[in-house]
Short mmCIF file of C-alpha atoms in Angstrom, two decimals:
data_model
loop_
_atom_site.label_atom_id
_atom_site.label_comp_id
_atom_site.label_asym_id
_atom_site.label_seq_id
_atom_site.Cartn_x
_atom_site.Cartn_y
_atom_site.Cartn_z
CA UNK A 1 -20.47 1.58 7.67
CA UNK A 2 -16.78 -0.24 8.00
CA UNK A 3 -14.95 -1.78 5.63
CA UNK A 4 -13.09 -4.73 5.21
CA UNK A 5 -10.41 -2.26 5.96
CA UNK A 6 -11.07 -0.78 9.00
CA UNK A 7 -12.92 -4.78 9.80
CA UNK A 8 -8.83 -5.69 9.75
CA UNK A 9 -7.42 -2.96 12.11
CA UNK A 10 -9.67 -4.00 14.06
CA UNK A 11 -8.95 -7.31 14.02
CA UNK A 12 -5.14 -6.94 15.19
CA UNK A 13 -5.32 -4.82 16.66
CA UNK A 14 -7.48 -6.75 19.43
CA UNK A 15 -4.88 -9.63 19.06
CA UNK A 16 -2.38 -6.71 19.97
CA UNK A 17 0.02 -6.85 16.87
CA UNK A 18 0.75 -5.81 13.51
CA UNK A 19 -1.20 -5.94 10.00
CA UNK A 20 1.58 -7.46 7.40
CA UNK A 21 0.67 -5.06 4.33
CA UNK A 22 1.62 -6.27 0.93
CA UNK A 23 1.81 -5.11 -2.05
CA UNK A 24 2.61 -6.96 -5.20
CA UNK A 25 2.39 -5.51 -9.47
CA UNK A 26 -1.17 -6.68 -10.81
CA UNK A 27 -0.03 -8.93 -14.12
CA UNK A 28 3.85 -9.29 -13.01
CA UNK A 29 5.55 -11.25 -14.78
CA UNK A 30 2.09 -12.23 -16.43
CA UNK A 31 -1.79 -12.51 -15.25
CA UNK A 32 -1.95 -15.58 -14.64
CA UNK A 33 1.26 -15.99 -12.67
CA UNK A 34 0.43 -12.28 -9.79
CA UNK A 35 -2.91 -13.87 -9.66
CA UNK A 36 -1.33 -17.19 -8.21
CA UNK A 37 0.08 -15.22 -5.97
CA UNK A 38 -2.44 -13.02 -5.12
CA UNK A 39 -3.99 -15.87 -3.86
CA UNK A 40 -1.58 -17.59 -1.90
CA UNK A 41 -0.27 -14.30 0.03
CA UNK A 42 -2.89 -14.59 2.57
CA UNK A 43 -2.33 -18.41 3.86
CA UNK A 44 1.57 -16.66 3.82
CA UNK A 45 1.13 -13.78 6.23
CA UNK A 46 -0.79 -10.90 4.35
CA UNK A 47 -3.31 -8.57 6.70
CA UNK A 48 -3.78 -6.66 3.25
CA UNK A 49 -2.45 -6.99 -0.36
CA UNK A 50 -1.46 -3.79 -2.50
CA UNK A 51 -2.25 -4.07 -6.11
CA UNK A 52 -0.28 -1.78 -7.75
CA UNK A 53 -1.57 -0.47 -11.12
CA UNK A 54 0.95 -0.42 -13.58
CA UNK A 55 2.11 2.95 -15.14
CA UNK A 56 4.67 3.58 -18.15
CA UNK A 57 5.48 6.72 -15.34
CA UNK A 58 5.59 5.16 -11.94
CA UNK A 59 7.97 8.76 -11.30
CA UNK A 60 7.78 7.58 -7.14
CA UNK A 61 9.30 4.42 -7.39
CA UNK A 62 12.41 2.64 -7.79
CA UNK A 63 14.04 -0.04 -10.29
CA UNK A 64 12.50 -2.43 -8.92
CA UNK A 65 8.75 -1.82 -8.80
CA UNK A 66 9.24 0.30 -12.04
CA UNK A 67 10.87 -3.16 -13.46
CA UNK A 68 7.64 -4.39 -12.00
CA UNK A 69 5.62 -2.88 -14.53
CA UNK A 70 7.18 -2.34 -17.71
CA UNK A 71 6.69 -6.89 -17.79
CA UNK A 72 3.26 -6.51 -16.69
CA UNK A 73 2.92 -3.87 -19.46
CA UNK A 74 4.75 -5.69 -22.25
CA UNK A 75 2.51 -9.04 -20.96
CA UNK A 76 -0.72 -6.92 -21.74
CA UNK A 77 -1.12 -5.62 -18.66
CA UNK A 78 -4.44 -3.26 -18.08
CA UNK A 79 -5.80 -1.19 -15.57
CA UNK A 80 -9.43 -3.12 -16.23
CA UNK A 81 -7.81 -6.25 -16.89
CA UNK A 82 -6.36 -5.19 -13.05
CA UNK A 83 -10.01 -5.11 -11.66
CA UNK A 84 -10.66 -8.59 -13.25
CA UNK A 85 -7.63 -9.78 -10.85
CA UNK A 86 -9.04 -8.74 -7.99
CA UNK A 87 -12.59 -10.14 -8.51
CA UNK A 88 -11.47 -13.27 -9.36
CA UNK A 89 -9.00 -13.08 -6.26
CA UNK A 90 -12.41 -12.03 -4.20
CA UNK A 91 -14.19 -15.25 -5.81
CA UNK A 92 -12.13 -17.55 -3.23
CA UNK A 93 -11.50 -14.85 -0.60
CA UNK A 94 -14.38 -12.35 1.13
CA UNK A 95 -11.83 -11.31 3.92
CA UNK A 96 -8.57 -10.40 3.33
CA UNK A 97 -8.75 -6.37 2.24
CA UNK A 98 -7.29 -5.90 -0.85
CA UNK A 99 -5.93 -1.30 -2.00
CA UNK A 100 -4.94 -0.53 -5.60
CA UNK A 101 -1.73 1.56 -5.65
CA UNK A 102 -0.35 3.19 -8.15
CA UNK A 103 -0.99 6.51 -10.11
CA UNK A 104 -4.12 9.14 -11.34
CA UNK A 105 -3.73 8.13 -14.77
CA UNK A 106 -4.77 5.29 -16.00
CA UNK A 107 -8.00 5.90 -13.53
CA UNK A 108 -8.94 9.48 -15.50
CA UNK A 109 -7.86 7.59 -18.43
CA UNK A 110 -10.87 5.51 -17.21
CA UNK A 111 -13.13 7.51 -16.74
CA UNK A 112 -13.52 8.00 -13.30
CA UNK A 113 -17.31 7.53 -12.32
CA UNK A 114 -16.74 4.03 -14.25
CA UNK A 115 -13.78 3.04 -12.89
CA UNK A 116 -14.51 4.01 -9.16
CA UNK A 117 -18.33 1.49 -9.94
CA UNK A 118 -16.19 -1.24 -11.52
CA UNK A 119 -13.91 -1.78 -8.54
CA UNK A 120 -16.74 -1.52 -6.12
CA UNK A 121 -17.88 -4.62 -8.22
CA UNK A 122 -14.60 -6.00 -8.11
CA UNK A 123 -14.39 -6.36 -4.15
CA UNK A 124 -11.75 -2.56 -4.04
CA UNK A 125 -11.80 -2.10 -0.58
CA UNK A 126 -9.43 0.84 -1.06
CA UNK A 127 -7.08 3.41 -3.24
CA UNK A 128 -3.87 4.60 -2.69
CA UNK A 129 -2.87 7.53 -5.50
CA UNK A 130 0.42 9.32 -5.04
CA UNK A 131 0.09 12.33 -7.52
CA UNK A 132 -3.91 13.48 -6.10
CA UNK A 133 -2.35 16.04 -3.37
CA UNK A 134 -5.16 16.86 -0.53
CA UNK A 135 -6.25 19.98 -3.28
CA UNK A 136 -7.30 17.96 -5.10
CA UNK A 137 -10.06 15.39 -3.25
CA UNK A 138 -13.01 15.80 -5.38
CA UNK A 139 -11.29 15.01 -8.39
CA UNK A 140 -10.78 11.06 -6.63
CA UNK A 141 -10.70 11.19 -2.92
CA UNK A 142 -14.44 11.90 -2.16
CA UNK A 143 -16.03 10.68 -5.35
CA UNK A 144 -13.60 7.29 -3.95
CA UNK A 145 -15.58 7.72 -0.35
CA UNK A 146 -18.23 8.76 -1.27
CA UNK A 147 -18.69 5.11 -3.07
CA UNK A 148 -17.33 3.18 0.47
CA UNK A 149 -13.47 3.18 -0.09
CA UNK A 150 -11.06 3.89 0.99
CA UNK A 151 -8.91 6.79 0.19
CA UNK A 152 -5.93 6.09 2.40
CA UNK A 153 -2.59 9.33 2.05
CA UNK A 154 1.24 9.25 2.20
CA UNK A 155 3.20 11.25 4.63
CA UNK A 156 6.78 11.24 4.72
CA UNK A 157 9.27 12.42 6.49
CA UNK A 158 8.84 15.60 5.61
CA UNK A 159 5.12 16.79 6.31
CA UNK A 160 4.76 19.01 9.40
CA UNK A 161 1.88 19.76 11.47
CA UNK A 162 0.44 22.64 9.62
CA UNK A 163 0.64 20.24 6.31
CA UNK A 164 -0.39 16.35 8.18
CA UNK A 165 -4.30 18.09 9.06
CA UNK A 166 -4.24 18.59 5.45
CA UNK A 167 -3.73 15.33 4.58
CA UNK A 168 -6.12 13.45 7.25
CA UNK A 169 -9.09 15.35 6.17
CA UNK A 170 -10.57 12.56 4.14
CA UNK A 171 -7.53 9.64 4.39
CA UNK A 172 -9.40 6.49 5.53
CA UNK A 173 -7.97 3.59 6.30
CA UNK A 174 -5.29 3.78 7.72
CA UNK A 175 -1.90 6.57 7.26
CA UNK A 176 0.70 5.22 5.33
CA UNK A 177 3.87 6.93 6.57
CA UNK A 178 6.80 6.86 4.02
CA UNK A 179 10.38 6.38 5.97
CA UNK A 180 12.67 8.10 4.53
CA UNK A 181 12.66 10.44 1.65
CA UNK A 182 13.48 8.70 -1.77
CA UNK A 183 11.80 5.79 -3.54
CA UNK A 184 10.77 3.31 -3.62
CA UNK A 185 13.12 0.78 -3.06
CA UNK A 186 16.08 2.76 -0.96
CA UNK A 187 18.16 2.21 1.97
CA UNK A 188 16.47 1.39 5.18
CA UNK A 189 15.17 3.76 7.86
CA UNK A 190 16.82 4.72 10.68
CA UNK A 191 14.30 3.02 13.47
CA UNK A 192 14.66 5.07 16.09
CA UNK A 193 13.01 8.07 14.12
CA UNK A 194 10.53 5.33 12.13
CA UNK A 195 9.02 5.58 16.16
CA UNK A 196 8.89 8.87 16.83
CA UNK A 197 6.87 9.97 13.12
CA UNK A 198 4.39 7.26 14.31
CA UNK A 199 4.38 8.38 17.49
CA UNK A 200 3.02 12.00 16.74
CA UNK A 201 1.63 10.68 13.67
CA UNK A 202 -0.77 9.20 16.45
CA UNK A 203 -1.04 12.42 18.65
CA UNK A 204 -3.23 13.80 15.19
CA UNK A 205 -4.69 10.72 14.52
CA UNK A 206 -6.94 7.40 15.09
CA UNK A 207 -5.89 5.73 11.69
CA UNK A 208 -3.75 3.63 12.11
CA UNK A 209 -0.35 3.93 10.64
CA UNK A 210 1.02 1.24 8.29
CA UNK A 211 5.44 1.92 7.54
CA UNK A 212 6.73 1.29 4.32
CA UNK A 213 9.59 1.47 2.73
CA UNK A 214 12.68 0.19 3.43
CA UNK A 215 11.14 -3.09 5.18
CA UNK A 216 13.36 -6.40 3.49
CA UNK A 217 13.09 -9.20 5.74
CA UNK A 218 11.54 -10.59 8.74
CA UNK A 219 14.26 -8.26 11.17
CA UNK A 220 13.58 -5.15 9.70
CA UNK A 221 9.67 -6.35 9.75
CA UNK A 222 9.75 -6.81 13.66
CA UNK A 223 11.09 -3.52 14.65
CA UNK A 224 8.46 -1.34 12.37
CA UNK A 225 6.31 -4.33 13.87
CA UNK A 226 7.20 -2.77 17.27
CA UNK A 227 5.17 0.86 17.10
CA UNK A 228 3.72 0.57 13.64
CA UNK A 229 0.38 -0.59 13.58
CA UNK A 230 1.67 -1.74 10.26
CA UNK A 231 4.63 -2.38 8.45
CA UNK A 232 4.25 -2.70 4.29
CA UNK A 233 6.66 -4.86 2.81
CA UNK A 234 6.70 -4.47 -1.35
CA UNK A 235 9.98 -4.47 -3.25
CA UNK A 236 11.23 -7.07 -1.96
CA UNK A 237 8.57 -9.05 -3.27
CA UNK A 238 9.18 -7.95 -6.74
CA UNK A 239 12.85 -8.54 -6.02
CA UNK A 240 12.35 -11.26 -5.40
CA UNK A 241 9.97 -12.05 -7.61
CA UNK A 242 12.28 -10.83 -10.72
CA UNK A 243 15.03 -13.19 -9.23
CA UNK A 244 12.84 -16.03 -10.20
CA UNK A 245 11.98 -14.98 -13.71
CA UNK A 246 13.55 -17.45 -16.07
CA UNK A 247 14.42 -16.18 -19.55
CA UNK A 248 12.64 -13.46 -20.97
CA UNK A 249 11.02 -12.86 -18.26
CA UNK A 250 8.93 -15.87 -18.41
CA UNK A 251 7.71 -16.77 -15.52
CA UNK A 252 8.91 -20.65 -13.21
CA UNK A 253 7.35 -23.63 -11.19
CA UNK A 254 9.88 -21.35 -8.13
CA UNK A 255 8.39 -17.43 -8.92
CA UNK A 256 5.19 -17.72 -6.59
CA UNK A 257 7.47 -19.55 -4.34
CA UNK A 258 10.13 -17.46 -3.90
CA UNK A 259 7.44 -14.81 -2.96
CA UNK A 260 5.69 -16.77 -0.37
CA UNK A 261 8.82 -17.44 1.36
CA UNK A 262 9.44 -13.66 1.54
CA UNK A 263 6.26 -13.70 2.87
CA UNK A 264 6.02 -16.28 5.72
CA UNK A 265 9.27 -15.16 6.38
CA UNK A 266 8.69 -11.55 7.17
CA UNK A 267 5.40 -12.81 8.22
CA UNK A 268 6.92 -14.24 11.50
CA UNK A 269 8.77 -11.14 12.21
CA UNK A 270 5.97 -9.48 12.10
CA UNK A 271 4.12 -12.08 14.52
CA UNK A 272 6.33 -11.77 16.05
CA UNK A 273 6.77 -8.02 17.18
CA UNK A 274 7.09 -7.21 20.67
CA UNK A 275 4.76 -4.29 21.13
CA UNK A 276 5.28 -0.77 22.40
CA UNK A 277 2.47 0.80 24.84
CA UNK A 278 0.60 2.74 22.26
CA UNK A 279 0.38 6.63 22.52
CA UNK A 280 -2.50 9.06 24.01
CA UNK A 281 -4.15 11.16 21.54
CA UNK A 282 -2.78 14.10 22.28
CA UNK A 283 -1.98 16.23 19.39
CA UNK A 284 1.37 17.06 19.32
CA UNK A 285 3.41 18.47 17.01
CA UNK A 286 4.85 17.75 13.85
CA UNK A 287 7.53 20.00 13.61
CA UNK A 288 11.02 18.48 11.43
CA UNK A 289 8.07 17.50 9.38
CA UNK A 290 7.49 20.16 6.28
CA UNK A 291 5.46 18.39 3.43
CA UNK A 292 3.96 15.91 1.98
CA UNK A 293 4.94 12.77 0.01
CA UNK A 294 1.73 13.92 -3.18
#
């Protein structure tokens, strides 16, 4: 049975273009503004929406997303309220895929069985949990799959051909390729290296490959969209939101608009990209990649 994520990537492949995957932090800078922003993203060009689950110790994230999570927590955001945000979004949009992204601790505290039931009921389509390796798939990945949710894995410039099959074993929806080593918001990736990595990963899987980390503008997005099935942008959107805030990190009447303007611009880059021919699946080696992110 296909999910909204499967259907969206299939539809975009038929159109001959990449997906724009946007990340925003749930509850940043407050729950109401966050919901308004998420609701506005599809019309601005977001094809898939990643919603961050605020957490106090986001070890894979850079300063911008760390600060966003802290603003959300200060505003009273919780995992339960994050699921309500998704449910409120779903009341007006039954098509756009929603992926929750974050860390295992809040889910563990919530309780995995309860979380999966509530996530499905809210309208969540997939999960990215960056600190659960494939060796712990029984903890959340397989139960999520059995509940009808995609479990999306990260691969990095250090994931080798020995490790990659384990990474892909229970992955579904798409593969999130982290285009550089480091934290979110770091320097822009090397396009030639990203292109080579995408081609090689595609030698091992039929899943779509979405590339993130380092995408700041329409030009960056267009370069990535030439070869990848999806372009992920997060830190740039979080930074645009931060720049719009007033004293005490309060939302202003420009907050949603600031993020939406950037999304619209980046969406134009994705849609205008000249696509390279898709490589055939051939089982090619990924000898220069040596380990999984998580």
